[in-house]
Amino acid sequence: MDTVSSLHQAQELLIPYTVVATHPSPDRLDIVLRTRNLLPAVQALQAAQWGYLSAITGLDHPGFDPTEAKSQPVEEKKWDRLADPYIQNVGVFSTPHLETLYHFCQGAAILTLRVKVPRTKPVLPSLCPLIPYATLYERELVEMMGFEVNGASSGERFILPEDWPDGVYPLRKDFESLESQASSGGSS
Amino acid sequence: MEPAAKSGKFSIPIGPQHPALKEPGHFEFSLEGEIVTSATARLGYVHRGIEKACENRTWIQNLYLLERICGICSHIHALAYALGVEKLAGVTAPPRAQAIRTLVAEMERIHSHLLWLGVAAHEAGFDTLFMYSWRDRETVMDLLEGLCGSRVHYSANTLGGVKCDVSPRHSEAIHRGVDFLEGRTRYYMDVVTHDETLLGRTRGVGTMSLDQAVALGAIGTTARASGLARDIRVEAPYAAYPDFPVRISLETTGDLLARFLVRLNELLETYRLIRLIVDHLPEGELQARIPRRIPEGEAISRVEAPRGELFYFLRSSGSDKPDRIKVRTPSICNWSSVLVTAIGHKLADMPMLLAGIDPCFSCSDRSVRIHKKDGEVEQWSWEILRQYGIDYYR
C-alpha cells in the first residue's frame, strides 16, 4: 500500500474520534483527539492492522517563555502561536498544557495522534492493554515529563536515578538543574 | 540473591556492572530451577539528559552533541538529525552529499555488525571468532578514519551536507577493504552455519515468531530475523537510498541463528551497495546553505540504524535553538522482545539472548594517536588535543 492510501485509510478509520486532522507533510497525518478517545482510536488502528507504534513524544507548553521570569503566564507568546490551530479546535486548553504525540508508522506513512492534557492534572490512559510494549515509552513520559499514566508505571524508577527527588520532571520547560530547583523550592 | 522460600523461585539480579555484557543495564530474572520465569529491566545508568541539553544549544551545536549519543552508530544519529533540520528549513542536501552520507552510513553498518558478531561470539564462549571479527573490523575503521579523520565520531555530516569528500585514492582503498571483508564475511557465514558448538548455542534459542515480533514492536535486524520486513531504507528511502536501492535481508526462523544470518547477509548486501555508491558518486557540491534560525514547525526523521529504526522528532519555535528534540533509539524497541523471549529459557542463555538484539553501548572513549610520516607514533592527551583545536581554529 502506498503512503497516500495508507494515510487516507488511517484518516477514514479515525473519523469518529477526530477533532482536527492536518497533513504537516505529504507522508504525515496529525490527528488531534480528546483524551477519552485515545484508546478507542488505537483500538480501531489495531483492528485494521494499521502500522505499529514507533515512538511517543511528550511536549510541554508551559504558557510562558522560560527564558523570562518564571511562572508568569504571558499571553500570545511563541509557545501558543505554534499550537494555535489545535487549541482553537480543542477549545479548552489555551495555556498551560502538556501534549503527548503517539507516532504510528506504516511503511513511509507516519500517523501522529495528539492528545492534550492540563499541566496541573496530566492524566493519560495507558496503551499497555492494547500495546504491551508501550510501557517503556510511557514510563519515560511519567519520569521525564511528569505525566500520570494510569496503569503504566510500576512505581520503580526506570531511567532516573533512585535518589532523584519526587515531583521534579527534567524535560519540563521550567526545569533547569537540580541546584536551581532546590533554591526555588520545587517544580511548578 | 535471596531465595523466596514459599514459591521455590530464585531471583537473580544481573548488572548494572557485570562480566557478561559490557553495558550498564540491570536485569532481574526469576528462576524456577534453571528456567527463567520472568524478566525485568532497569535502564538509565548512562542517561546523560541529551534531549534536555539540546534545548540549550544551537541547531549546529546539537549536531555534534547528538552524534555522541552512541559510540557505535554515531553517524546515523547525526544523519537523522541533519535530515530532520533540513526538512524544517526546506533545504535539500546536494546529491553528492547524500551519496557520501549513505556511503558512511553503510560503512558504519559494517563496523557495527562486525562488532556485534564479535560480542555475540564472545557471549557464546567462542573467543576466536570474537578476535577474528574484531581484527577484520579494523579494516573498515581505518577506511572511515581515512575518509572522515576519525574512527568513532566521524562528523561527516553538517547541516545541509557533508564535510568530507571521496577522492579516487579513497575509493580505491574502499574497494580493497570491501573485497577483503567480503571474503571474511563468507568465511564467517560458513563458521556460523557449520560450527556445531556455536549452533548449539544459537539454533532454536530465543525464538521469536512473526506474530510475537509484531506484537512486541520489534524493529531492525531483530524483526527481520523473524520474517518481519521492516527496514526504513526500503520502506521510506532517505538520503541516497532512492538512487541506490537496498535488497532487504530476511530470515524466518526467528532464533539467534537467524539473527546471525540476517546480519551477515546484510553485510554482503552492504558491500554491494558501497561498491555501487563509490563507482557512481554524483558530481557536484557538498553543502547547501542553511539558515542559522530554523523556521517554526515540526519534523519527523526516520532512518535505519544498524540496530533498526531510529526515530527523531524535531520541533522549532523559529529561533536558533530547538524547542524540543525527541530521540527514540532502536534498542529501546527491542528490549521488550528480550524480556518476553527470555521466559522459558535457561539462565545460561541470557547473555546470548541479551546480546542477540545488539543492545547499544552508549559510551566510548578514545585518545588520539598521531601517525607521523616517518613512522613515529605520538599519543595526545586531552589537554594537547584541546589546545590543538583552539589553535587550529584561531
Short mmCIF file of N, CA, C and O in Angstrom, two decimals, chain B residues 248-347:
data_model
loop_
_atom_site.label_atom_id
_atom_site.label_comp_id
_atom_site.label_asym_id
_atom_site.label_seq_id
_atom_site.Cartn_x
_atom_site.Cartn_y
_atom_site.Cartn_z
N ILE B 248 16.28 -6.16 0.88
CA ILE B 248 16.08 -6.45 2.30
C ILE B 248 16.57 -7.87 2.61
O ILE B 248 16.46 -8.77 1.80
N SER B 249 17.16 -8.02 3.80
CA SER B 249 17.67 -9.33 4.21
C SER B 249 16.73 -9.92 5.25
O SER B 249 16.53 -9.35 6.31
N LEU B 250 16.11 -11.05 4.91
CA LEU B 250 15.06 -11.63 5.77
C LEU B 250 15.37 -13.08 6.12
O LEU B 250 15.90 -13.82 5.29
N GLU B 251 15.03 -13.46 7.34
CA GLU B 251 15.04 -14.87 7.73
C GLU B 251 13.69 -15.14 8.39
O GLU B 251 13.00 -14.21 8.79
N THR B 252 13.34 -16.39 8.52
CA THR B 252 12.00 -16.66 9.05
C THR B 252 12.02 -17.39 10.39
O THR B 252 11.02 -17.38 11.10
N THR B 253 13.13 -18.03 10.77
CA THR B 253 13.08 -18.90 11.94
C THR B 253 13.03 -18.11 13.26
O THR B 253 12.53 -18.62 14.25
N GLY B 254 13.56 -16.90 13.28
CA GLY B 254 13.40 -16.05 14.46
C GLY B 254 14.29 -16.41 15.64
O GLY B 254 14.16 -15.81 16.71
N ASP B 255 15.18 -17.38 15.50
CA ASP B 255 16.06 -17.72 16.62
C ASP B 255 17.37 -16.92 16.52
O ASP B 255 17.53 -16.08 15.63
N LEU B 256 18.29 -17.21 17.43
CA LEU B 256 19.54 -16.47 17.42
C LEU B 256 20.32 -16.73 16.14
O LEU B 256 20.95 -15.82 15.60
N LEU B 257 20.24 -17.96 15.63
CA LEU B 257 20.93 -18.27 14.37
C LEU B 257 20.44 -17.35 13.26
O LEU B 257 21.23 -16.81 12.48
N ALA B 258 19.11 -17.13 13.21
CA ALA B 258 18.53 -16.28 12.18
C ALA B 258 19.07 -14.85 12.32
O ALA B 258 19.31 -14.16 11.32
N ARG B 259 19.30 -14.42 13.55
CA ARG B 259 19.82 -13.06 13.75
C ARG B 259 21.26 -12.95 13.26
O ARG B 259 21.67 -11.91 12.76
N PHE B 260 22.02 -14.05 13.42
CA PHE B 260 23.38 -14.07 12.83
C PHE B 260 23.26 -13.96 11.31
O PHE B 260 23.95 -13.16 10.68
N LEU B 261 22.38 -14.79 10.73
CA LEU B 261 22.30 -14.86 9.28
C LEU B 261 21.83 -13.54 8.69
O LEU B 261 22.36 -13.08 7.68
N VAL B 262 20.83 -12.91 9.33
CA VAL B 262 20.33 -11.64 8.81
C VAL B 262 21.45 -10.62 8.77
O VAL B 262 21.66 -9.93 7.77
N ARG B 263 22.22 -10.55 9.84
CA ARG B 263 23.27 -9.53 9.88
C ARG B 263 24.38 -9.84 8.87
O ARG B 263 24.90 -8.95 8.21
N LEU B 264 24.76 -11.12 8.77
CA LEU B 264 25.82 -11.46 7.83
C LEU B 264 25.37 -11.23 6.38
O LEU B 264 26.12 -10.69 5.56
N ASN B 265 24.12 -11.61 6.07
CA ASN B 265 23.61 -11.35 4.73
C ASN B 265 23.53 -9.85 4.45
O ASN B 265 23.77 -9.40 3.33
N GLU B 266 23.17 -9.12 5.49
CA GLU B 266 23.08 -7.67 5.34
C GLU B 266 24.46 -7.09 5.03
O GLU B 266 24.59 -6.13 4.28
N LEU B 267 25.50 -7.67 5.64
CA LEU B 267 26.86 -7.22 5.36
C LEU B 267 27.18 -7.40 3.88
O LEU B 267 27.71 -6.50 3.24
N LEU B 268 26.82 -8.56 3.33
CA LEU B 268 27.11 -8.82 1.92
C LEU B 268 26.39 -7.79 1.04
O LEU B 268 26.95 -7.28 0.06
N GLU B 269 25.14 -7.50 1.39
CA GLU B 269 24.36 -6.50 0.65
C GLU B 269 25.02 -5.12 0.78
O GLU B 269 25.08 -4.35 -0.18
N THR B 270 25.53 -4.83 1.97
CA THR B 270 26.18 -3.55 2.21
C THR B 270 27.44 -3.40 1.35
O THR B 270 27.70 -2.33 0.81
N TYR B 271 28.20 -4.50 1.20
CA TYR B 271 29.39 -4.42 0.35
C TYR B 271 29.01 -4.08 -1.08
O TYR B 271 29.65 -3.25 -1.74
N ARG B 272 27.94 -4.72 -1.56
CA ARG B 272 27.47 -4.44 -2.92
C ARG B 272 27.12 -2.97 -3.08
O ARG B 272 27.51 -2.30 -4.03
N LEU B 273 26.39 -2.47 -2.06
CA LEU B 273 25.91 -1.09 -2.10
C LEU B 273 27.08 -0.11 -2.07
O LEU B 273 27.09 0.89 -2.80
N ILE B 274 28.09 -0.40 -1.24
CA ILE B 274 29.23 0.51 -1.11
C ILE B 274 29.98 0.59 -2.43
O ILE B 274 30.33 1.68 -2.90
N ARG B 275 30.19 -0.56 -3.08
CA ARG B 275 30.88 -0.54 -4.37
C ARG B 275 30.10 0.30 -5.37
O ARG B 275 30.68 1.11 -6.10
N LEU B 276 28.77 0.10 -5.35
CA LEU B 276 27.92 0.82 -6.29
C LEU B 276 28.01 2.33 -6.06
O LEU B 276 28.15 3.11 -7.01
N ILE B 277 27.95 2.74 -4.80
CA ILE B 277 27.98 4.18 -4.49
C ILE B 277 29.32 4.77 -4.88
O ILE B 277 29.40 5.82 -5.51
N VAL B 278 30.41 4.09 -4.50
CA VAL B 278 31.74 4.62 -4.79
C VAL B 278 31.95 4.76 -6.30
O VAL B 278 32.53 5.73 -6.77
N ASP B 279 31.42 3.80 -7.07
CA ASP B 279 31.61 3.85 -8.52
C ASP B 279 30.67 4.84 -9.20
O ASP B 279 30.92 5.23 -10.34
N HIS B 280 29.59 5.19 -8.55
CA HIS B 280 28.61 6.08 -9.21
C HIS B 280 28.32 7.32 -8.38
O HIS B 280 27.19 7.76 -8.28
N LEU B 281 29.35 7.88 -7.77
CA LEU B 281 29.15 9.09 -6.97
C LEU B 281 28.74 10.23 -7.89
O LEU B 281 29.45 10.52 -8.85
N PRO B 282 27.59 10.87 -7.60
CA PRO B 282 27.23 12.03 -8.42
C PRO B 282 28.24 13.16 -8.22
O PRO B 282 28.81 13.29 -7.14
N GLU B 283 28.47 13.94 -9.26
CA GLU B 283 29.36 15.10 -9.13
C GLU B 283 28.59 16.25 -8.53
O GLU B 283 27.37 16.28 -8.55
N GLY B 284 29.32 17.22 -8.01
CA GLY B 284 28.64 18.45 -7.56
C GLY B 284 29.07 18.90 -6.19
O GLY B 284 30.06 18.43 -5.63
N GLU B 285 28.26 19.82 -5.67
CA GLU B 285 28.55 20.46 -4.38
C GLU B 285 28.46 19.47 -3.23
O GLU B 285 27.82 18.42 -3.34
N LEU B 286 29.06 19.84 -2.10
CA LEU B 286 28.97 19.02 -0.89
C LEU B 286 28.01 19.60 0.14
O LEU B 286 27.58 18.90 1.04
N GLN B 287 27.72 20.88 0.03
CA GLN B 287 26.87 21.51 1.06
C GLN B 287 25.88 22.48 0.43
O GLN B 287 26.20 23.12 -0.57
N ALA B 288 24.73 22.57 1.05
CA ALA B 288 23.77 23.62 0.69
C ALA B 288 23.73 24.59 1.86
O ALA B 288 23.99 24.22 3.00
N ARG B 289 23.39 25.84 1.58
CA ARG B 289 23.34 26.82 2.67
C ARG B 289 22.10 26.59 3.51
O ARG B 289 21.04 26.26 3.00
N ILE B 290 22.26 26.79 4.81
CA ILE B 290 21.12 26.58 5.71
C ILE B 290 21.08 27.75 6.69
O ILE B 290 22.13 28.23 7.12
N PRO B 291 19.89 28.29 6.98
CA PRO B 291 19.84 29.46 7.87
C PRO B 291 20.20 29.10 9.31
O PRO B 291 20.10 27.94 9.71
N ARG B 292 20.66 30.09 10.05
CA ARG B 292 21.02 29.85 11.45
C ARG B 292 19.76 29.66 12.29
O ARG B 292 19.71 28.84 13.19
N ARG B 293 18.74 30.46 11.96
CA ARG B 293 17.45 30.29 12.63
C ARG B 293 16.59 29.37 11.78
O ARG B 293 16.41 29.62 10.59
N ILE B 294 16.06 28.34 12.40
CA ILE B 294 15.28 27.35 11.65
C ILE B 294 13.80 27.72 11.77
O ILE B 294 13.31 27.99 12.88
N PRO B 295 13.08 27.77 10.64
CA PRO B 295 11.67 28.18 10.69
C PRO B 295 10.83 27.32 11.64
O PRO B 295 11.13 26.15 11.86
N GLU B 296 9.78 27.95 12.16
CA GLU B 296 8.84 27.26 13.04
C GLU B 296 8.29 26.00 12.41
O GLU B 296 8.02 25.98 11.21
N GLY B 297 8.07 24.99 13.21
CA GLY B 297 7.43 23.80 12.68
C GLY B 297 7.89 22.53 13.38
O GLY B 297 8.65 22.59 14.34
N GLU B 298 7.38 21.43 12.87
CA GLU B 298 7.73 20.13 13.44
C GLU B 298 8.15 19.20 12.31
O GLU B 298 7.57 19.24 11.23
N ALA B 299 9.14 18.38 12.57
CA ALA B 299 9.58 17.43 11.54
C ALA B 299 9.87 16.09 12.20
O ALA B 299 10.26 16.03 13.36
N ILE B 300 9.62 15.03 11.43
CA ILE B 300 9.95 13.69 11.89
C ILE B 300 10.95 13.11 10.91
O ILE B 300 10.80 13.24 9.70
N SER B 301 11.99 12.52 11.46
CA SER B 301 13.03 11.94 10.61
C SER B 301 13.25 10.49 11.05
O SER B 301 13.47 10.23 12.23
N ARG B 302 13.15 9.57 10.10
CA ARG B 302 13.35 8.15 10.43
C ARG B 302 14.46 7.60 9.56
O ARG B 302 14.46 7.80 8.35
N VAL B 303 15.39 6.91 10.16
CA VAL B 303 16.47 6.29 9.41
C VAL B 303 16.69 4.88 9.94
O VAL B 303 16.24 4.55 11.03
N GLU B 304 17.39 4.07 9.16
CA GLU B 304 17.67 2.70 9.58
C GLU B 304 19.09 2.65 10.14
O GLU B 304 20.07 2.62 9.40
N ALA B 305 19.19 2.64 11.46
CA ALA B 305 20.47 2.48 12.12
C ALA B 305 20.86 1.01 12.04
O ALA B 305 20.02 0.17 11.71
N PRO B 306 22.10 0.67 12.36
CA PRO B 306 22.48 -0.75 12.32
C PRO B 306 21.56 -1.63 13.18
O PRO B 306 21.35 -2.80 12.87
N ARG B 307 20.99 -1.07 14.25
CA ARG B 307 20.12 -1.86 15.14
C ARG B 307 18.65 -1.75 14.81
O ARG B 307 17.83 -2.38 15.48
N GLY B 308 18.30 -0.92 13.85
CA GLY B 308 16.89 -0.78 13.50
C GLY B 308 16.49 0.67 13.35
O GLY B 308 17.34 1.56 13.31
N GLU B 309 15.17 0.88 13.31
CA GLU B 309 14.66 2.22 13.04
C GLU B 309 15.05 3.20 14.14
O GLU B 309 14.81 2.98 15.32
N LEU B 310 15.64 4.31 13.72
CA LEU B 310 15.95 5.41 14.63
C LEU B 310 14.97 6.53 14.32
O LEU B 310 14.79 6.88 13.16
N PHE B 311 14.34 7.05 15.36
CA PHE B 311 13.24 7.99 15.17
C PHE B 311 13.59 9.33 15.81
O PHE B 311 13.93 9.37 17.00
N TYR B 312 13.54 10.40 15.05
CA TYR B 312 13.77 11.74 15.59
C TYR B 312 12.52 12.58 15.39
O TYR B 312 11.95 12.59 14.29
N PHE B 313 12.13 13.27 16.45
CA PHE B 313 11.06 14.27 16.33
C PHE B 313 11.69 15.62 16.68
O PHE B 313 12.29 15.78 17.74
N LEU B 314 11.57 16.58 15.77
CA LEU B 314 12.17 17.90 16.00
C LEU B 314 11.08 18.95 15.96
O LEU B 314 10.18 18.89 15.13
N ARG B 315 11.19 19.92 16.85
CA ARG B 315 10.21 20.99 16.88
C ARG B 315 10.96 22.30 17.02
O ARG B 315 11.82 22.44 17.91
N SER B 316 10.66 23.23 16.15
CA SER B 316 11.34 24.52 16.20
C SER B 316 10.32 25.61 16.48
O SER B 316 9.20 25.58 15.99
N SER B 317 10.73 26.57 17.31
CA SER B 317 9.85 27.72 17.54
C SER B 317 10.36 28.92 16.76
O SER B 317 10.00 30.05 17.03
N GLY B 318 11.24 28.68 15.80
CA GLY B 318 11.71 29.75 14.93
C GLY B 318 12.99 30.41 15.41
O GLY B 318 13.43 31.39 14.83
N SER B 319 13.60 29.88 16.46
CA SER B 319 14.81 30.51 16.97
C SER B 319 16.04 29.73 16.51
O SER B 319 15.96 28.83 15.70
N ASP B 320 17.20 30.12 17.04
CA ASP B 320 18.43 29.42 16.66
C ASP B 320 18.65 28.17 17.50
O ASP B 320 19.65 27.50 17.36
N LYS B 321 17.70 27.89 18.42
CA LYS B 321 17.78 26.66 19.22
C LYS B 321 16.48 25.89 19.07
O LYS B 321 15.42 26.48 18.91
N PRO B 322 16.55 24.56 19.13
CA PRO B 322 15.30 23.79 19.02
C PRO B 322 14.43 23.93 20.27
O PRO B 322 14.93 24.20 21.36
N ASP B 323 13.13 23.75 20.07
CA ASP B 323 12.20 23.78 21.19
C ASP B 323 12.14 22.42 21.85
O ASP B 323 12.05 22.30 23.07
N ARG B 324 12.22 21.37 21.04
CA ARG B 324 12.17 20.01 21.60
C ARG B 324 12.79 19.07 20.58
O ARG B 324 12.52 19.17 19.38
N ILE B 325 13.61 18.17 21.09
CA ILE B 325 14.12 17.08 20.24
C ILE B 325 13.85 15.78 20.97
O ILE B 325 14.22 15.63 22.12
N LYS B 326 13.15 14.89 20.29
CA LYS B 326 12.87 13.59 20.88
C LYS B 326 13.63 12.55 20.07
O LYS B 326 13.54 12.52 18.85
N VAL B 327 14.37 11.71 20.76
CA VAL B 327 15.14 10.67 20.10
C VAL B 327 14.63 9.32 20.60
O VAL B 327 14.60 9.10 21.81
N ARG B 328 14.18 8.46 19.70
CA ARG B 328 13.83 7.11 20.11
C ARG B 328 14.81 6.18 19.42
O ARG B 328 14.78 6.02 18.21
N THR B 329 15.71 5.62 20.24
CA THR B 329 16.76 4.77 19.66
C THR B 329 16.22 3.36 19.44
O THR B 329 15.25 2.95 20.08
N PRO B 330 16.84 2.60 18.53
CA PRO B 330 16.31 1.28 18.21
C PRO B 330 16.35 0.28 19.37
O PRO B 330 15.46 -0.55 19.49
N SER B 331 17.37 0.37 20.21
CA SER B 331 17.47 -0.66 21.26
C SER B 331 16.27 -0.67 22.17
O SER B 331 15.82 -1.72 22.63
N ILE B 332 15.71 0.51 22.44
CA ILE B 332 14.59 0.59 23.38
C ILE B 332 13.41 -0.24 22.86
O ILE B 332 12.68 -0.85 23.64
N CYS B 333 13.24 -0.30 21.55
CA CYS B 333 12.14 -1.09 20.98
C CYS B 333 12.37 -2.57 21.17
O CYS B 333 11.43 -3.36 21.24
N ASN B 334 13.64 -2.96 21.17
CA ASN B 334 13.93 -4.39 21.16
C ASN B 334 14.07 -4.99 22.55
O ASN B 334 14.12 -6.20 22.69
N TRP B 335 14.12 -4.13 23.59
CA TRP B 335 14.20 -4.67 24.94
C TRP B 335 13.02 -5.57 25.25
O TRP B 335 13.18 -6.65 25.82
N SER B 336 11.81 -5.12 24.84
CA SER B 336 10.62 -5.92 25.17
C SER B 336 10.76 -7.32 24.60
O SER B 336 10.34 -8.29 25.24
N SER B 337 11.36 -7.42 23.42
CA SER B 337 11.44 -8.74 22.79
C SER B 337 12.34 -9.66 23.62
O SER B 337 12.06 -10.85 23.75
N VAL B 338 13.40 -9.11 24.22
CA VAL B 338 14.26 -9.94 25.06
C VAL B 338 13.52 -10.37 26.31
O VAL B 338 13.53 -11.54 26.70
N LEU B 339 12.85 -9.39 26.94
CA LEU B 339 12.21 -9.68 28.22
C LEU B 339 11.13 -10.75 28.07
O LEU B 339 10.89 -11.53 28.97
N VAL B 340 10.49 -10.77 26.90
CA VAL B 340 9.45 -11.78 26.68
C VAL B 340 10.03 -13.11 26.24
O VAL B 340 9.68 -14.17 26.77
N THR B 341 10.99 -13.08 25.29
CA THR B 341 11.51 -14.36 24.80
C THR B 341 12.41 -15.05 25.83
O THR B 341 12.67 -16.24 25.73
N ALA B 342 12.86 -14.29 26.83
CA ALA B 342 13.72 -14.88 27.87
C ALA B 342 12.98 -15.98 28.63
O ALA B 342 13.58 -16.97 29.05
N ILE B 343 11.66 -15.79 28.77
CA ILE B 343 10.89 -16.71 29.61
C ILE B 343 10.88 -18.11 29.01
O ILE B 343 10.62 -18.28 27.82
N GLY B 344 11.23 -19.09 29.86
CA GLY B 344 11.28 -20.47 29.39
C GLY B 344 12.67 -20.93 29.00
O GLY B 344 12.88 -22.10 28.73
N HIS B 345 13.62 -19.97 28.96
CA HIS B 345 14.99 -20.36 28.62
C HIS B 345 15.83 -20.55 29.87
O HIS B 345 15.47 -20.11 30.95
N LYS B 346 17.01 -21.17 29.68
CA LYS B 346 17.91 -21.36 30.80
C LYS B 346 18.65 -20.06 31.10
O LYS B 346 18.89 -19.26 30.20
N LEU B 347 19.00 -19.91 32.37
CA LEU B 347 19.72 -18.72 32.78
C LEU B 347 21.00 -18.55 31.97
O LEU B 347 21.39 -17.45 31.61
#
